[in-house]
CSV table of C-alpha atoms in Angstrom, one decimal:
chain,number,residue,atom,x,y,z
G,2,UNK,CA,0.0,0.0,0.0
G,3,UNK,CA,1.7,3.2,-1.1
G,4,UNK,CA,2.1,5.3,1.5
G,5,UNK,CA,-0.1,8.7,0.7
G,6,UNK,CA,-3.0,5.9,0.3
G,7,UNK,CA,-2.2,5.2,3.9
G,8,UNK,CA,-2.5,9.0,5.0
G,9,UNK,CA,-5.8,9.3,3.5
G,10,UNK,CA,-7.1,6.7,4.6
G,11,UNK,CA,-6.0,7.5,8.3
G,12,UNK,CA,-7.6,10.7,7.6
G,13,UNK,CA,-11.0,9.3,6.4
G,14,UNK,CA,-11.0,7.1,9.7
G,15,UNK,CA,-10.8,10.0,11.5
G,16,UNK,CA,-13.3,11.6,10.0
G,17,UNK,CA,-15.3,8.5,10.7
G,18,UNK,CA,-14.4,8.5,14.4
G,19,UNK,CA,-15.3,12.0,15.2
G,20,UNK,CA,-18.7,11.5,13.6
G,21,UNK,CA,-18.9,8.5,15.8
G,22,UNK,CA,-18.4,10.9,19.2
G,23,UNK,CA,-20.6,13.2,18.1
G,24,UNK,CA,-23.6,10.6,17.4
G,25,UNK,CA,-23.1,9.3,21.1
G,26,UNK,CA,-22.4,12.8,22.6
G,27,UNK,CA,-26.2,13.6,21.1
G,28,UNK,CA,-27.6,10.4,22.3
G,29,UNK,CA,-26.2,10.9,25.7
G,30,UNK,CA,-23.5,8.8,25.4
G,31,UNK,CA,-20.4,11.2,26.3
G,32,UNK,CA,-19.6,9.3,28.9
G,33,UNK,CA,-18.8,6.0,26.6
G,34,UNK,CA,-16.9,7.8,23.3
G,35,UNK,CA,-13.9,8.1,24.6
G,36,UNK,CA,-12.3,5.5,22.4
G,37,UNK,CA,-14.0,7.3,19.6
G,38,UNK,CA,-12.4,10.3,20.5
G,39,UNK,CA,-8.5,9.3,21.2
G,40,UNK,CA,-9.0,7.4,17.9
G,41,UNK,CA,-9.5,10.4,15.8
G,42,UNK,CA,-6.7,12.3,17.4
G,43,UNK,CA,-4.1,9.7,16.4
G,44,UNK,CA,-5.6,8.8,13.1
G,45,UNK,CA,-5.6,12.5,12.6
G,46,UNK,CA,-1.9,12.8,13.4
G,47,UNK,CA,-1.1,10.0,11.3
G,48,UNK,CA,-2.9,11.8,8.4
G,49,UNK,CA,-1.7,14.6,9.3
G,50,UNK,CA,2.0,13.6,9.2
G,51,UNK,CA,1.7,12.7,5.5
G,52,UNK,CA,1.3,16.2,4.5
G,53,UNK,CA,4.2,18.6,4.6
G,54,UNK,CA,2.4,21.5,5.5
G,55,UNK,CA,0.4,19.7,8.3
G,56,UNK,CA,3.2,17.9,9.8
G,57,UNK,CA,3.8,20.6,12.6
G,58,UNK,CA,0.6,20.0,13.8
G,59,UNK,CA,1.4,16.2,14.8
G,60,UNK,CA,2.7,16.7,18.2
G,61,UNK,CA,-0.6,19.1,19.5
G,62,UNK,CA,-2.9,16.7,18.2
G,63,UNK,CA,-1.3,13.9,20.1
G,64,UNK,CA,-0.9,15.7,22.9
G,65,UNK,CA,-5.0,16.1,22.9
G,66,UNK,CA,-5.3,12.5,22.4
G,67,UNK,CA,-3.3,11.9,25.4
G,68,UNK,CA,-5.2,14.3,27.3
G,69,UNK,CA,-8.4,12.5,25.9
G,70,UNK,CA,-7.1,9.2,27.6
G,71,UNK,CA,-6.4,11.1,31.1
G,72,UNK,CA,-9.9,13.0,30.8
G,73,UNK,CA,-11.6,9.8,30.5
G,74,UNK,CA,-9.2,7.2,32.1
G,75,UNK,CA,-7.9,9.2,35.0
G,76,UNK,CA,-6.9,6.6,37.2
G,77,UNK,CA,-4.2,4.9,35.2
G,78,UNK,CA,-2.2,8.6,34.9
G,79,UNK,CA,-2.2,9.5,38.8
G,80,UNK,CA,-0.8,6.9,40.0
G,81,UNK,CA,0.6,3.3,40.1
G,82,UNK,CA,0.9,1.6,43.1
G,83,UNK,CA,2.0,3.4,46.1
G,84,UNK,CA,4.3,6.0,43.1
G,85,UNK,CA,2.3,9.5,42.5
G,86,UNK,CA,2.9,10.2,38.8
G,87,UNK,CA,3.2,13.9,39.9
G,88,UNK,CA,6.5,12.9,41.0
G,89,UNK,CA,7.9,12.3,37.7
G,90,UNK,CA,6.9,15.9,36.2
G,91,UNK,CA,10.3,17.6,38.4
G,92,UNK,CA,12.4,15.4,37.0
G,93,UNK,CA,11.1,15.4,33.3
G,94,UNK,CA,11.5,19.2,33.6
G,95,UNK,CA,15.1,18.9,34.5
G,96,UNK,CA,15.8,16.6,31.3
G,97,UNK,CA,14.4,19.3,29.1
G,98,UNK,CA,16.4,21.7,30.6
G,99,UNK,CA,19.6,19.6,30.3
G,100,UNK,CA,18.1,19.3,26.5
G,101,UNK,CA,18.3,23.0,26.1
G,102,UNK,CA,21.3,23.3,27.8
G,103,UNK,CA,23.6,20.7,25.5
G,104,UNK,CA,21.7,22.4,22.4
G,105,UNK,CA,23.2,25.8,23.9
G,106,UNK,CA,26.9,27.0,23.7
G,107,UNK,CA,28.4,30.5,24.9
G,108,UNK,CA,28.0,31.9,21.6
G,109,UNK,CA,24.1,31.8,22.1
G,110,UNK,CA,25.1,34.8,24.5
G,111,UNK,CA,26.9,36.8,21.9
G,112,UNK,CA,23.3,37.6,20.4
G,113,UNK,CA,23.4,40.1,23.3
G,114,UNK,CA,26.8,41.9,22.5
G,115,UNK,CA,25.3,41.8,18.5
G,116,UNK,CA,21.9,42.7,18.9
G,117,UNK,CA,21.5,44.5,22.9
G,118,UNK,CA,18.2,46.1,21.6
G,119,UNK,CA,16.1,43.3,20.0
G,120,UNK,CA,17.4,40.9,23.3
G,121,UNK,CA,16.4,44.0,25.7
G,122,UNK,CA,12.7,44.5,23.8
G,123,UNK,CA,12.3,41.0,23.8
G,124,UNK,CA,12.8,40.2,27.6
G,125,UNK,CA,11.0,43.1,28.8
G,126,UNK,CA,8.2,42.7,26.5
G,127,UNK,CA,8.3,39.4,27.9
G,128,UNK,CA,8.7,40.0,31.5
G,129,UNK,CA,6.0,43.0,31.4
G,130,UNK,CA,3.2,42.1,28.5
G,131,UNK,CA,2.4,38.5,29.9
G,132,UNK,CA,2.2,38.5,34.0
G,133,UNK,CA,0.1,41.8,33.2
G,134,UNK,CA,-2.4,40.4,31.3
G,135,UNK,CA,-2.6,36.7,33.0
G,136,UNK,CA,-3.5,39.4,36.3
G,137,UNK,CA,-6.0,41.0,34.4
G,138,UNK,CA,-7.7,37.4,33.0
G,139,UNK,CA,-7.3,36.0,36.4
G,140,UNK,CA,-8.7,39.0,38.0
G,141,UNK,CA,-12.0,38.8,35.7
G,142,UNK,CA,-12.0,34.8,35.4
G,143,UNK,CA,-14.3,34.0,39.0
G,144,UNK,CA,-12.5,31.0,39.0
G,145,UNK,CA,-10.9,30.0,42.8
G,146,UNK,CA,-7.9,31.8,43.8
G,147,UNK,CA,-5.6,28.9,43.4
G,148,UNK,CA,-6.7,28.4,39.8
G,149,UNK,CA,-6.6,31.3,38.9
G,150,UNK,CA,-3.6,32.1,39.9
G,151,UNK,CA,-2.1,29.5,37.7
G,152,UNK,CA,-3.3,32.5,34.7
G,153,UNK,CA,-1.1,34.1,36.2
G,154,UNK,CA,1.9,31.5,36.6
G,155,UNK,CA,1.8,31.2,33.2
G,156,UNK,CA,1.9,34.6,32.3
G,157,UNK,CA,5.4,34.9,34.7
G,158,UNK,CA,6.9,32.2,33.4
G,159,UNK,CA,9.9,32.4,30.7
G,160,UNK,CA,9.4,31.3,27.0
G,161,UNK,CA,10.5,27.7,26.0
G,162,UNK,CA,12.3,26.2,23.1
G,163,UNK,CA,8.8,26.0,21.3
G,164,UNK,CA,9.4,29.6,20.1
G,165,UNK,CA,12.4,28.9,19.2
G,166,UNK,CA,10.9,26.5,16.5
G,167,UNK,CA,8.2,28.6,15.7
G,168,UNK,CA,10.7,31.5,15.4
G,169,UNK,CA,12.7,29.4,12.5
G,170,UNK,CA,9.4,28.4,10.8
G,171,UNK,CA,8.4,32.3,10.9
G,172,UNK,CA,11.7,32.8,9.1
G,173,UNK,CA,11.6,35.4,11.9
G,174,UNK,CA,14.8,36.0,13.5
G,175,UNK,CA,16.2,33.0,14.8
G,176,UNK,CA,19.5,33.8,16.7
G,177,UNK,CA,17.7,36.5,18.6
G,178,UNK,CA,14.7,34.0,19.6
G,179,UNK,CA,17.5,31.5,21.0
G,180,UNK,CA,19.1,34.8,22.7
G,181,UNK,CA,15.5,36.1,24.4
G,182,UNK,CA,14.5,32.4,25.3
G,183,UNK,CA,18.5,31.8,27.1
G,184,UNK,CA,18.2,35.6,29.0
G,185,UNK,CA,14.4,34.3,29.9
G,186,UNK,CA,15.2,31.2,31.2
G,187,UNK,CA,18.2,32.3,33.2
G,188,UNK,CA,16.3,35.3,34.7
G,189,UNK,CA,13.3,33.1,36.1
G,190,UNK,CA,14.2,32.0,39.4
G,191,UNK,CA,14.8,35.7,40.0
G,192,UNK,CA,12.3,37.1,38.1
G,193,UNK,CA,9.1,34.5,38.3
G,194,UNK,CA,9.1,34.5,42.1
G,195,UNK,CA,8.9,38.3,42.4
G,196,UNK,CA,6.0,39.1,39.6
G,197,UNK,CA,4.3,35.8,41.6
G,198,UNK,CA,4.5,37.4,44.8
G,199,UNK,CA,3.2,40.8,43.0
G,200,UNK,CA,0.5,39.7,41.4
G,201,UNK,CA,-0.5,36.6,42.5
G,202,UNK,CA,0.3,36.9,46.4
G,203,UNK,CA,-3.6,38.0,46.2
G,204,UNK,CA,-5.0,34.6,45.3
G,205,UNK,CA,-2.4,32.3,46.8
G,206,UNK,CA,0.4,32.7,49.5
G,207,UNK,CA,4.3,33.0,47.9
G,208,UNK,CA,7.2,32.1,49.4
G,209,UNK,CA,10.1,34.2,46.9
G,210,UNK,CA,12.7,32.3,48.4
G,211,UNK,CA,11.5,28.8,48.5
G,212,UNK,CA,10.4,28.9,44.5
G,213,UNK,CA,13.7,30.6,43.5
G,214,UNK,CA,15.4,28.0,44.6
G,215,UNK,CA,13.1,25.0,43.0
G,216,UNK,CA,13.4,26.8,39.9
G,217,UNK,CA,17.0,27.3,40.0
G,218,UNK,CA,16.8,23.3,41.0
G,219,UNK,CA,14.5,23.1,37.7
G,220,UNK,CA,16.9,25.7,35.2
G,221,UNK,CA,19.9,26.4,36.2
G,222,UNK,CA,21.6,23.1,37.7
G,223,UNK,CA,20.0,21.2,34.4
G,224,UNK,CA,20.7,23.7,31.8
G,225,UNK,CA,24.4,24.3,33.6
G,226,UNK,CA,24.9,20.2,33.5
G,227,UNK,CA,24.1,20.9,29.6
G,228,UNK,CA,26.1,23.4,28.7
G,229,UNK,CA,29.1,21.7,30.5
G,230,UNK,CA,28.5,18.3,28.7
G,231,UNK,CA,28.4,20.0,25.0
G,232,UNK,CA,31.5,22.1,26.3
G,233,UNK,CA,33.4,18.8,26.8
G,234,UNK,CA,31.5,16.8,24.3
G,235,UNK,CA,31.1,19.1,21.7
G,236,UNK,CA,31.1,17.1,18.5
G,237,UNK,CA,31.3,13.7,19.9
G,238,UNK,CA,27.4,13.2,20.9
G,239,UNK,CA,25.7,14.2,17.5
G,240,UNK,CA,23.1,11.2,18.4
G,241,UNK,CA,22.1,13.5,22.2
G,242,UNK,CA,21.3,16.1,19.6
G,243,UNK,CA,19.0,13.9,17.9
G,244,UNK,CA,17.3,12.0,20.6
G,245,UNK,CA,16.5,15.1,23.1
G,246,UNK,CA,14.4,16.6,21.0
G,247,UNK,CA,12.0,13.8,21.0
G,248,UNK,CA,12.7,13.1,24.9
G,249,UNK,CA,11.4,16.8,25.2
G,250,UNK,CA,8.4,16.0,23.2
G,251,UNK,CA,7.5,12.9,25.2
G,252,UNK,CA,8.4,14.7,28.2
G,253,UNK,CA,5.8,17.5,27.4
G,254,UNK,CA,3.8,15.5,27.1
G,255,UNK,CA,3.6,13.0,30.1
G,256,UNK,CA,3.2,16.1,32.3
G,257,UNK,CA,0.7,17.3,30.6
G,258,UNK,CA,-1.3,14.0,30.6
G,259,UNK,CA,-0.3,13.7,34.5
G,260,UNK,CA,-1.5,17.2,35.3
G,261,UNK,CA,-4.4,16.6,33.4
G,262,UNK,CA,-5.5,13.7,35.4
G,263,UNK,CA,-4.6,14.9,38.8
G,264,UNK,CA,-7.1,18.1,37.4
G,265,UNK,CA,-9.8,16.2,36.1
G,266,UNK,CA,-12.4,16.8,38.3
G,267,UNK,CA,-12.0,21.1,38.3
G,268,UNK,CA,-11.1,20.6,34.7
G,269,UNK,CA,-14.2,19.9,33.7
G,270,UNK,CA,-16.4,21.8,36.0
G,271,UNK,CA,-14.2,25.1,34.2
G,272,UNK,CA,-12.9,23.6,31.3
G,273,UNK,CA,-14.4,25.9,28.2
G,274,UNK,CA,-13.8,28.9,30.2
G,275,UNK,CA,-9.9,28.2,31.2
G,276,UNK,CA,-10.2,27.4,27.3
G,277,UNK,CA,-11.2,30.3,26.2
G,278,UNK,CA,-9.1,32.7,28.6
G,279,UNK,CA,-5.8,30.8,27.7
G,280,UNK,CA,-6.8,31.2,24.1
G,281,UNK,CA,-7.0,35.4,24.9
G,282,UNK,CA,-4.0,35.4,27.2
G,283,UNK,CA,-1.9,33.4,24.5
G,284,UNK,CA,-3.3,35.8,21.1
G,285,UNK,CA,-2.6,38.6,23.4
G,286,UNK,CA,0.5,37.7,24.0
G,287,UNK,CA,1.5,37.6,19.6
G,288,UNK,CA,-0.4,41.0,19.0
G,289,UNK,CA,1.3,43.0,21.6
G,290,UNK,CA,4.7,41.6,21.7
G,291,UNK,CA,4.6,42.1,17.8
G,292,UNK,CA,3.2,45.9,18.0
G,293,UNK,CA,5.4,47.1,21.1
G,294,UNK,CA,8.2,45.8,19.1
G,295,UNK,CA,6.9,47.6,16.1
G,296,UNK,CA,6.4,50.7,18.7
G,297,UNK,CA,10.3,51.0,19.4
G,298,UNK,CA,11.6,50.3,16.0
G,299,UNK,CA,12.1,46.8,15.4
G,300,UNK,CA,12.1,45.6,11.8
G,301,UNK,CA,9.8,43.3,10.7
G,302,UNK,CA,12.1,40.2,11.0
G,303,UNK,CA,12.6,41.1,14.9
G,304,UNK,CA,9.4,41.7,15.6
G,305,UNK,CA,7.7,38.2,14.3
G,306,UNK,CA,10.5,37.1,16.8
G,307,UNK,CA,9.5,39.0,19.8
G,308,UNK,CA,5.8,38.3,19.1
G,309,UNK,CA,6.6,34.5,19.3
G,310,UNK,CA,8.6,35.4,22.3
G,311,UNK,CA,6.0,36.7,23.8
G,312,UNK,CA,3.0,34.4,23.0
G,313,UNK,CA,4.5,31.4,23.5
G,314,UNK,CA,5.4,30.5,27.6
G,315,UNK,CA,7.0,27.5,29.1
G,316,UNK,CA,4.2,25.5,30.3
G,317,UNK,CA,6.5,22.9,31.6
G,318,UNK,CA,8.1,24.9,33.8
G,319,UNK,CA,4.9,26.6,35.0
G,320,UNK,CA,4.0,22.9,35.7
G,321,UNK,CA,6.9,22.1,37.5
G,322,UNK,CA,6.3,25.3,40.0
G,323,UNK,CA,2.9,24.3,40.7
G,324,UNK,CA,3.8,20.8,41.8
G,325,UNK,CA,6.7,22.4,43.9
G,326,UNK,CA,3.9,24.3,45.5
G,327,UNK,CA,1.6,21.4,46.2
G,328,UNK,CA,-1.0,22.6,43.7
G,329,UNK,CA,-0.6,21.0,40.5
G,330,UNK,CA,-4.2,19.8,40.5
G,331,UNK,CA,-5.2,23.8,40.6
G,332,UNK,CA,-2.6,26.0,39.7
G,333,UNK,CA,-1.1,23.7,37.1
G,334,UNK,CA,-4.3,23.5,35.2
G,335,UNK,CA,-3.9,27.1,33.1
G,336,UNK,CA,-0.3,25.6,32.2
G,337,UNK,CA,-1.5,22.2,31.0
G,338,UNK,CA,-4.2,23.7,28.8
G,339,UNK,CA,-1.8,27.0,27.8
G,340,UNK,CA,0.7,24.2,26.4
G,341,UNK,CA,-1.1,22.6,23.3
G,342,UNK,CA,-3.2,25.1,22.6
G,343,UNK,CA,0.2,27.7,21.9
G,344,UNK,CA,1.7,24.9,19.4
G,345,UNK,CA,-1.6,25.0,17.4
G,346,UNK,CA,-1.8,28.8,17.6
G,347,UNK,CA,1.8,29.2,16.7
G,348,UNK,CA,2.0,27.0,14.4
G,349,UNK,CA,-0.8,28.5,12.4
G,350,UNK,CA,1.1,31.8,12.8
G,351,UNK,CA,4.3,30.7,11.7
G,352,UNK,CA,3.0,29.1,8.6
G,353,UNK,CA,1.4,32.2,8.1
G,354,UNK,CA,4.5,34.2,8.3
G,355,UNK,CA,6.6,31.7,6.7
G,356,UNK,CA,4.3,32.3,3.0
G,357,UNK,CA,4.7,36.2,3.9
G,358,UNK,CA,7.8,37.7,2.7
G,359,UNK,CA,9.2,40.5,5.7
G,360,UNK,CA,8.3,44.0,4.1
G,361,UNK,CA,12.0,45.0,4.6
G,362,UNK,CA,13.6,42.1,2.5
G,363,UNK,CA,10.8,42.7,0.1
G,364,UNK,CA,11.9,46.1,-0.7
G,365,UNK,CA,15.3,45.5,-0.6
G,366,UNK,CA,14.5,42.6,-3.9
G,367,UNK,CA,12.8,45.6,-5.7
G,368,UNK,CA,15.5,48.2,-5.3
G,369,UNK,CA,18.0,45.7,-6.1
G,370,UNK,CA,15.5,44.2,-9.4
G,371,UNK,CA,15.8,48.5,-9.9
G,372,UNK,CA,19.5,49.0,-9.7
G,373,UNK,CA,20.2,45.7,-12.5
């Protein structure tokens, strides 16, 4: 069977499946189509992964089936045996880090000697736009104080290496993404525990001290550990550089499934709401990264970057701050959702980018077609 035969057909099935849930969702059945449901998710990835242009969607979509299975199978995703499954998410985060950190080199730094303004717009875009508007969400949300101030957790939190693939799919800039996500992430256990304690200390008590140093424990020792390794290794472990990536991705998404689970219960008492405000707080965070970029100067390039930068937050590590806290089951619920629904929403907007020549390189193409 030739293989695009194969992706149809996966994509017909899913078709078939979704049609399926919706008969039994409108005879009452909800309750019994969850089979239905994961099916179409992972038929729809397969399809999906046939197609160029559809293949970045692969890893959202599978993420949904695996919340699917922890929606309606919680039990097998909390714990097993006497082991809480919320242990694992700490140590998942600190393999992503290390990731990062054998993927990273000094040189990632230099982005700051080369371009101090883009890396300066970018952080504090990042470290202002965000918290401020996760405050106001949380603030007009009426959900409890400890979910809602996982809006807020989010919004505090640094970007991840998502943007950093979004950023190269944008063909925004890509050194300076690396640059703002590296300055981010190093500033967090610093920066996160204060704009917490500002504007979430409302809704849930925060100790600055205690959650600088379990981020540090989730950032810096992993991402140090990286940088170390590719300093010695550099060269010599070209099949680390191949396999993290994926480890990430699985990573990603076992948290998410485990948070999930442990969140089922408020999850779906608030789920189309939290939906829906993650939704604003994430397209509020591409519009006005992009414009205040715009606002100071930046040229096009720059600002698809900074946007990104912006939009896209590490829900891992958001995760990971919330289980620290004892609250994963609350405060790690905005997180879980925020994570999935920003690799659909930037993916869209970096395919949309990608066909959309910057205006800058545009006009430099006709004044060079001029001068010839």
């Amino acid at each position: 069977m030739k293989k695009p035969i194969i992706y149809k057909i996966s994509l017909g099935l899913a078709v078939l499946s979704l049609l399926i849930f919706i008969a039994m969702a409108l005879m009452d059945e909800l309750s019994g189509a969850g089979l239905s449901m994961v099916s179409f998710f992972v038929l729809l990835a397969l399809g999906f992964s046939g197609y160029r242009a559809l293949r970045g969607y692969v890893f959202a979509v599978l993420i949904f089936a695996g919340v699917t299975l922890s929606l309606y199978w919680p039990q097998y995703f909390v714990q097993v045996g006497e082991f809480k499954l919320t242990n694992l998410i700490i140590p998942l985060i600190q393999i992503i880090m290390f990731g990062m950190g054998t993927s990273m080199s000094i040189k990632d730094f230099a982005g700051v000697i080369k371009s101090p303004k883009g890396v300066l717009v970018g952080v504090v875009a990042q470290l202002a736009i965000m918290p401020l508007v996760g405050y106001g969400l949380a603030n007009l949300s009426g959900f409890t104080p400890e979910i809602a101030a996982g809006i807020i957790l989010i919004g505090c939190s640094p970007s991840g290496v998502a943007s950093n693939v979004m950023a190269y799919l944008a063909k925004a800039n890509l050194a300076l993404s690396i640059t703002i996500t590296s300055i981010a992430t190093l500033l967090a256990p610093f920066v996160t525990p204060l704009l917490m304690k500002l504007l979430a200390g409302q809704f849930v008590e925060i100790d600055v001290l205690a959650m600088m140093w379990s981020i540090t424990k989730m950032i810096i020792l992993p991402i140090g550990a990286g940088l170390l390794f590719n300093h010695l290794l550099h060269g010599r472990t070209k099949w680390l550089d191949n396999v993290m990536p994926l480890v990430s991705m699985l990573a990603i998404g076992l948290i998410i499934i485990v948070i999930t689970a442990a969140g089922r219960d408020s999850l779906l008492d608030i789920g189309a709401l939290l939906l829906l405000l993650v939704l604003v707080h994430n397209l509020f965070g591409y519009t006005l990264g992009y414009w205040f970029a715009r606002l100071v100067g930046m040229d096009e390039r720059d600002s698809r970057t900074i946007s990104i930068e912006v939009g896209m937050q590490n829900g891992g590590l958001a995760s990971g701050i919330a289980n620290t806290l004892g609250k994963i089951a609350t405060m790690g619920l905005a997180p879980a959702v925020f994570g999935p629904l920003m690799n659909i929403t930037g993916s869209i907007l970096a395919s949309y980018w990608h066909k959309k020549i910057p205006r800058e390189e545009t006009r430099g193409r006709q004044t060079l077609h001029e001068r010839k």
